[in-house]
Coordinates of C-alpha atoms and ligand atoms in Angstrom, one line a residue:
M1 CA 150.4 43.5 63.0
L2 CA 148.3 46.0 65.0
L3 CA 150.6 46.0 68.0
E4 CA 153.6 47.2 65.9
K5 CA 151.4 49.7 64.1
I6 CA 150.1 51.2 67.4
K7 CA 153.6 51.5 68.7
I8 CA 154.7 53.5 65.7
L9 CA 151.6 55.7 65.8
A10 CA 152.0 56.3 69.5
A11 CA 155.6 57.4 68.9
E12 CA 154.7 59.6 65.9
G13 CA 151.9 61.3 67.9
Q14 CA 154.2 62.0 70.9
E15 CA 155.2 65.5 69.9
E16 CA 151.6 66.7 69.3
N17 CA 150.5 64.9 72.5
I18 CA 153.1 66.7 74.6
E19 CA 151.7 69.9 73.2
I20 CA 148.2 68.9 74.2
R21 CA 149.3 67.9 77.6
R22 CA 151.2 71.2 78.2
H23 CA 148.2 73.2 77.1
L24 CA 145.9 71.3 79.5
H25 CA 148.5 71.6 82.3
A26 CA 148.8 75.4 81.8
N27 CA 145.0 75.7 81.9
P28 CA 143.7 73.6 84.8
E29 CA 140.1 73.8 86.0
L30 CA 138.6 72.6 89.3
S31 CA 136.2 69.8 89.6
Y32 CA 132.8 70.4 87.8
Q33 CA 134.2 73.6 86.3
E34 CA 136.0 72.0 83.4
F35 CA 134.2 74.1 80.9
E36 CA 137.3 75.1 78.8
T37 CA 138.8 71.6 79.1
C38 CA 135.5 70.2 77.9
K39 CA 135.5 72.5 74.9
F40 CA 139.1 71.6 74.2
V41 CA 138.3 67.9 74.2
Q42 CA 135.3 68.5 71.9
A43 CA 137.5 70.5 69.5
Q44 CA 140.1 67.8 69.4
L45 CA 137.5 65.1 68.7
T46 CA 136.0 67.2 66.0
K47 CA 139.4 67.7 64.5
I48 CA 140.0 63.9 64.4
G49 CA 136.4 63.3 63.1
I50 CA 135.1 61.4 66.1
P51 CA 131.4 61.8 66.9
F52 CA 130.6 62.7 70.6
T53 CA 128.0 63.9 73.0
V54 CA 128.4 66.2 76.0
M55 CA 127.1 64.8 79.3
A56 CA 127.4 65.3 83.0
T57 CA 127.6 69.1 82.2
T58 CA 131.4 69.1 81.5
G59 CA 131.9 65.5 80.4
V60 CA 132.3 64.2 76.9
L61 CA 131.4 60.8 75.5
G62 CA 133.1 59.9 72.2
I63 CA 132.2 56.9 70.0
I64 CA 134.4 55.0 67.6
E65 CA 132.8 52.3 65.6
G66 CA 135.1 49.7 64.0
K67 CA 134.0 47.0 61.7
N68 CA 131.0 44.9 63.0
P69 CA 130.3 47.5 65.8
T70 CA 128.1 45.3 67.9
K71 CA 130.6 42.5 68.2
R72 CA 132.4 43.9 71.2
V73 CA 132.1 47.2 73.2
I74 CA 135.0 48.6 75.3
A75 CA 135.0 51.8 77.4
L76 CA 138.1 53.8 77.9
R77 CA 138.0 56.5 80.6
A78 CA 140.0 59.6 81.5
D79 CA 139.3 62.3 84.1
M80 CA 139.9 66.0 83.4
D81 CA 139.8 68.0 86.7
A82 CA 142.6 69.7 88.6
L83 CA 143.2 70.5 92.3
P84 CA 143.1 73.7 94.4
I85 CA 146.9 73.7 94.7
T86 CA 149.4 76.4 93.8
E87 CA 152.0 75.0 91.4
E88 CA 155.6 75.4 92.5
N89 CA 157.2 73.9 89.4
D90 CA 159.2 76.3 87.4
V91 CA 158.3 75.1 83.9
E92 CA 157.2 77.0 80.8
Y93 CA 153.8 75.3 80.9
K94 CA 153.2 76.1 84.5
S95 CA 149.6 76.6 85.6
K96 CA 148.2 80.0 84.5
N97 CA 145.2 79.6 86.8
E98 CA 146.4 80.9 90.2
G99 CA 145.8 78.4 92.9
V100 CA 144.7 75.6 90.6
M101 CA 147.1 72.8 89.4
H102 CA 146.9 69.6 87.6
A103 CA 148.6 67.9 90.5
C104 CA 147.0 64.5 90.0
G105 CA 148.0 64.1 86.4
H106 CA 144.5 64.2 85.0
D107 CA 145.9 66.4 82.2
V108 CA 148.1 63.4 81.3
H109 CA 145.0 61.1 81.4
T110 CA 143.0 63.3 79.1
T111 CA 145.9 63.6 76.7
I112 CA 146.4 59.9 76.7
L113 CA 142.8 59.2 75.8
L114 CA 142.8 61.8 73.1
G115 CA 146.0 60.3 71.7
A116 CA 144.6 56.8 71.8
A117 CA 141.3 58.0 70.2
K118 CA 143.2 59.4 67.3
I119 CA 145.0 56.1 66.7
L120 CA 141.8 54.1 67.1
W121 CA 139.9 56.3 64.7
G122 CA 142.7 55.8 62.1
L123 CA 142.5 52.0 62.6
R124 CA 138.7 51.7 62.7
N125 CA 138.7 49.6 59.6
E126 CA 141.2 47.2 61.2
F127 CA 139.4 46.1 64.3
E128 CA 135.9 44.9 65.2
G129 CA 133.6 46.5 67.8
T130 CA 132.9 49.8 69.3
I131 CA 135.0 52.0 71.6
K132 CA 133.4 54.4 74.0
L133 CA 135.6 57.3 75.2
L134 CA 134.7 58.7 78.5
F135 CA 136.1 62.1 79.4
Q136 CA 134.7 62.7 82.8
P137 CA 134.6 65.7 85.1
G138 CA 135.0 65.9 88.9
E139 CA 137.1 62.9 89.9
E140 CA 138.5 64.8 92.9
K141 CA 135.3 65.8 94.5
N142 CA 132.2 64.1 95.9
P143 CA 130.0 62.8 94.6
G144 CA 132.4 62.0 91.7
G145 CA 132.0 62.8 88.0
A146 CA 131.8 59.1 87.3
S147 CA 128.5 58.9 89.1
Y148 CA 127.1 61.7 86.8
M149 CA 128.5 60.0 83.6
I150 CA 126.7 56.8 84.7
R151 CA 123.5 58.7 85.5
D152 CA 123.6 60.3 82.1
G153 CA 123.9 57.0 80.3
A154 CA 127.6 56.6 79.5
L155 CA 127.4 52.9 80.2
Q156 CA 124.2 52.3 78.2
N157 CA 123.3 51.9 74.5
P158 CA 125.5 50.0 74.1
T159 CA 126.7 48.7 77.5
P160 CA 130.4 48.1 77.3
Q161 CA 131.7 44.6 78.3
G162 CA 134.4 46.3 80.3
I163 CA 136.0 49.6 81.2
I164 CA 139.6 50.5 81.4
G165 CA 141.2 53.4 83.3
L166 CA 144.7 54.3 84.2
H167 CA 146.4 56.6 86.7
V168 CA 149.9 58.1 86.6
H169 CA 152.0 56.8 89.5
P170 CA 155.1 58.8 90.7
G171 CA 156.2 55.8 92.7
L172 CA 156.7 53.7 89.5
L173 CA 159.5 54.3 87.0
Y174 CA 158.5 55.6 83.6
G175 CA 158.3 52.8 81.1
K176 CA 156.6 50.5 83.6
L177 CA 153.0 49.6 84.3
S178 CA 151.4 47.9 87.3
F179 CA 148.3 45.9 87.7
R180 CA 146.4 44.2 90.5
K181 CA 143.4 41.9 90.5
G182 CA 140.5 42.3 92.9
R183 CA 140.3 45.2 95.3
V184 CA 142.9 47.9 94.5
M185 CA 141.8 51.1 96.2
A186 CA 139.8 52.1 99.2
S187 CA 136.4 53.7 99.7
A188 CA 136.5 57.3 100.9
D189 CA 134.1 59.1 103.1
E190 CA 134.4 62.6 104.4
L191 CA 133.6 63.5 108.0
F192 CA 132.3 66.9 109.2
I193 CA 131.9 67.2 112.9
S194 CA 130.7 70.2 115.0
I195 CA 131.0 70.3 118.8
K196 CA 129.0 73.1 120.4
S197 CA 128.3 74.5 123.9
T198 CA 127.6 77.9 125.4
G199 CA 131.3 78.7 125.7
G200 CA 132.7 80.5 128.7
H201 CA 135.5 81.9 130.7
A202 CA 138.6 79.8 130.7
A203 CA 138.7 80.1 134.5
T204 CA 135.2 78.7 135.0
P205 CA 135.0 75.4 133.1
H206 CA 132.4 74.1 135.5
E207 CA 129.9 76.7 134.2
T208 CA 130.0 75.4 130.6
V209 CA 131.2 72.5 128.5
D210 CA 134.8 72.7 127.2
T211 CA 134.4 72.0 123.5
V212 CA 138.1 71.8 123.0
L213 CA 138.4 69.0 125.5
V214 CA 135.4 67.2 124.0
A215 CA 137.1 67.5 120.6
A216 CA 140.2 65.9 121.9
Q217 CA 138.3 63.1 123.5
L218 CA 136.3 62.5 120.4
I219 CA 139.3 62.3 118.1
T220 CA 141.0 59.8 120.4
S221 CA 137.9 57.7 120.8
L222 CA 137.3 57.7 117.0
Q223 CA 140.8 56.4 116.4
T224 CA 140.2 53.8 119.1
I225 CA 137.2 52.5 117.2
I226 CA 139.1 52.2 113.9
S227 CA 142.0 50.3 115.7
R228 CA 139.9 48.2 118.1
N229 CA 136.7 47.3 116.3
R230 CA 138.2 46.4 113.0
N231 CA 139.7 43.1 112.1
P232 CA 143.4 43.9 111.8
Q233 CA 143.6 42.0 108.5
N234 CA 141.2 44.4 107.0
P235 CA 142.9 47.7 106.0
S236 CA 141.1 50.9 107.1
V237 CA 142.3 54.4 108.0
L238 CA 140.8 57.4 109.7
S239 CA 142.5 60.8 109.6
I240 CA 141.2 63.9 111.2
C241 CA 142.9 66.6 109.2
S242 CA 141.3 69.8 110.4
I243 CA 140.5 71.2 113.8
H244 CA 139.1 74.7 114.2
G245 CA 137.9 76.5 117.3
G246 CA 138.7 79.4 119.6
N247 CA 140.9 82.4 118.9
T248 CA 142.5 83.4 122.2
T249 CA 144.0 82.0 125.4
N250 CA 141.2 82.5 127.9
V251 CA 137.9 82.0 126.2
M252 CA 136.4 78.5 125.7
P253 CA 135.0 78.5 122.2
T254 CA 131.3 77.9 121.6
E255 CA 132.1 75.7 118.7
V256 CA 134.9 73.4 117.5
K257 CA 134.8 72.0 114.0
L258 CA 136.6 68.9 112.8
M259 CA 137.0 67.5 109.4
G260 CA 138.6 64.2 108.2
T261 CA 138.5 61.3 105.9
F262 CA 137.7 57.7 106.5
R263 CA 138.8 54.9 104.2
A264 CA 138.1 51.2 104.0
M265 CA 138.6 48.2 101.9
D266 CA 135.4 46.4 102.9
E267 CA 132.0 47.8 102.3
Q268 CA 130.4 46.0 105.2
W269 CA 133.0 47.3 107.7
R270 CA 132.8 50.8 106.1
F271 CA 129.1 51.3 107.0
K272 CA 129.5 49.6 110.4
A273 CA 132.3 52.0 111.2
H274 CA 130.0 55.0 110.3
E275 CA 127.5 53.7 112.8
L276 CA 130.1 53.1 115.5
M277 CA 131.6 56.5 115.1
M278 CA 128.2 58.2 115.3
Q279 CA 127.2 56.2 118.3
Q280 CA 130.5 57.3 120.0
A281 CA 129.7 60.9 119.2
K282 CA 126.2 60.5 120.6
G283 CA 127.5 58.9 123.8
L284 CA 130.1 61.6 124.3
A285 CA 127.4 64.3 123.8
I286 CA 125.4 62.7 126.6
A287 CA 128.4 62.2 128.9
T288 CA 129.7 65.7 128.5
G289 CA 126.7 67.8 127.7
A290 CA 128.1 69.1 124.5
E291 CA 126.0 69.2 121.3
I292 CA 127.7 67.1 118.7
D293 CA 126.7 67.0 115.0
F294 CA 128.4 64.2 113.1
M295 CA 128.0 64.2 109.4
V296 CA 129.4 61.5 107.1
D297 CA 129.5 62.5 103.4
V298 CA 129.5 59.1 101.8
G299 CA 132.0 59.1 98.9
Y300 CA 133.5 56.7 96.4
P301 CA 133.2 53.0 96.7
T302 CA 136.2 50.7 96.6
V303 CA 137.8 50.1 93.2
D304 CA 137.5 46.5 92.3
N305 CA 139.5 45.1 89.4
E306 CA 137.4 42.2 87.9
P307 CA 139.8 39.3 87.6
K308 CA 139.1 38.2 84.0
I309 CA 139.4 41.6 82.3
T310 CA 142.4 42.5 84.6
E311 CA 144.2 39.2 83.6
A312 CA 143.5 39.9 79.9
A313 CA 144.7 43.5 80.2
W314 CA 147.8 42.4 82.1
Q315 CA 148.7 39.9 79.4
L316 CA 148.2 42.5 76.7
A317 CA 150.4 44.9 78.7
N318 CA 153.1 42.2 78.8
Q319 CA 152.9 42.0 75.0
Y320 CA 153.0 45.7 74.5
M321 CA 155.5 46.8 77.2
G322 CA 157.5 43.6 77.7
T323 CA 156.9 41.3 80.7
E324 CA 159.9 42.9 82.5
N325 CA 158.1 46.2 82.5
V326 CA 154.8 45.1 84.0
E327 CA 154.5 44.4 87.7
E328 CA 152.0 43.8 90.4
T329 CA 150.9 47.0 92.2
E330 CA 150.4 47.3 95.9
L331 CA 147.1 47.9 97.7
R332 CA 146.6 51.6 98.4
M333 CA 144.3 53.5 100.6
G334 CA 143.8 56.2 98.0
A335 CA 140.3 56.4 96.4
E336 CA 139.1 56.8 92.9
D337 CA 135.6 57.4 91.5
F338 CA 136.5 54.8 88.9
G339 CA 135.0 52.5 91.6
Y340 CA 131.5 53.6 90.4
Y341 CA 132.1 52.1 86.9
S342 CA 133.6 48.9 88.3
Q343 CA 130.5 48.4 90.3
V344 CA 128.4 48.4 87.1
I345 CA 130.6 46.6 84.6
P346 CA 133.9 44.7 84.8
G347 CA 136.7 47.2 85.2
C348 CA 140.4 47.3 85.2
F349 CA 142.3 50.3 86.7
F350 CA 146.1 50.2 86.2
R351 CA 149.0 52.4 87.0
L352 CA 151.3 54.1 84.6
G353 CA 154.9 54.8 85.7
V354 CA 155.9 58.4 85.4
R355 CA 158.9 58.6 87.8
N356 CA 162.2 59.9 86.6
A357 CA 164.6 61.3 89.2
S358 CA 166.8 62.9 86.5
K359 CA 163.8 65.1 85.6
D360 CA 162.7 65.7 89.2
A361 CA 159.6 63.6 88.5
V362 CA 159.6 62.1 92.0
H363 CA 157.0 64.1 93.9
N364 CA 153.8 62.6 94.9
V365 CA 150.4 63.5 93.4
H366 CA 148.5 66.3 95.2
T367 CA 151.7 68.2 95.9
P368 CA 152.8 71.5 94.4
L369 CA 156.0 69.9 92.9
F370 CA 154.2 66.9 91.3
K371 CA 155.7 66.3 87.9
V372 CA 155.7 63.5 85.3
D373 CA 158.2 62.2 82.7
E374 CA 156.2 62.9 79.6
A375 CA 157.8 59.9 77.9
A376 CA 155.1 58.0 79.7
I377 CA 152.4 59.6 77.6
A378 CA 153.4 57.5 74.6
H379 CA 153.2 54.4 76.8
G380 CA 149.7 55.3 78.0
V381 CA 148.5 56.2 74.5
G382 CA 149.7 53.0 73.0
M383 CA 148.4 50.9 75.9
M384 CA 144.9 52.4 75.7
A385 CA 144.8 51.9 72.0
W386 CA 146.1 48.4 72.2
L387 CA 143.6 47.4 74.9
G388 CA 140.9 49.1 72.9
V389 CA 141.5 46.9 69.8
S390 CA 142.4 43.7 71.7
L391 CA 140.2 43.1 74.8
F392 CA 137.3 40.7 74.4
N393 CA 138.4 40.0 70.9
D394 CA 137.2 36.4 71.1
A395 CA 133.8 37.3 72.5
P396 CA 130.9 35.9 70.6
Ligands
LIG1 ZN1 143.8 63.0 92.9
LIG2 ZN1 143.7 61.3 90.2

């Protein structure tokens, strides 16, 4: 039976996969600069024997044809980029690139897809259909590497019936997976605001416009929009995370800059909120006499798990991991460029438990102490391979 075979192969490959993961972890690269990672993935695919093409500059698309390749087509996706964070973990495979760290586990995702690819290639005479392997760049940065993979044809010739992605989750114990149908993650847009005036002496505010006070008013009024114009049943969050202006006690600055992120679970509300925020900025500019530039960098769409493929993947996960190890995941305001794929074809994005307190693998993603229990790699590898051979198997 394929399931048992895959379990054995995932266990057998674990040692090599940990080596691969540690190599990637030690050599992280920022979004859209994954040149060495891209070469490494190509070398691994070449070693296995899997044909591939390079796309989206630093992305790789591998193709595995089983028997009867047109019968079903499944896409499996991994992201490869790291974050501008200085690693604080004291491990032998610590990041060698100062100030860059695989703090979102994309090294694990890439390893898992390589591991699954190796298994699928070995089993290619035992399943029907085609598996497309998407190794994408730039998940962490707008406009999202997924959008470039789609632009470059990753979802065409042939078009997959569905796409699967996973993400490590430090909130979930290793050995467990979690799924959710429908909307699972938020849209994310970045806000860049500049408030300008002539500046002036702190003792004569009447002769200029106090950009610091306008910034304070704007932040408060933007938060009011998000809390008062939105249906409370519709999750959405605005966080202004940066405020820069002035450098001494008695000079009112000519400019104050703000940056932040806006997240929503509803595309209609999302764009309405943009309008309301910009209107507020315009009104405040008129009322105060400040000049306000309000720029929204529209980012990733929501991630939607199509119910049928998600139900199928969930059932298959129950079979592979045991029902007791598969749970429903909560809605999160995080964002993922996987949302781009799931807007084009049915998608399922699930979470892989990597938490293990005894190994200090408890810290959140995007933190300098983020760590995973590497035992989860075998679970991810096996699951990706199992979904690859099993999904849509009864399709015409
Ligand atoms: Zn991340
Ligand atoms: Zn991530």
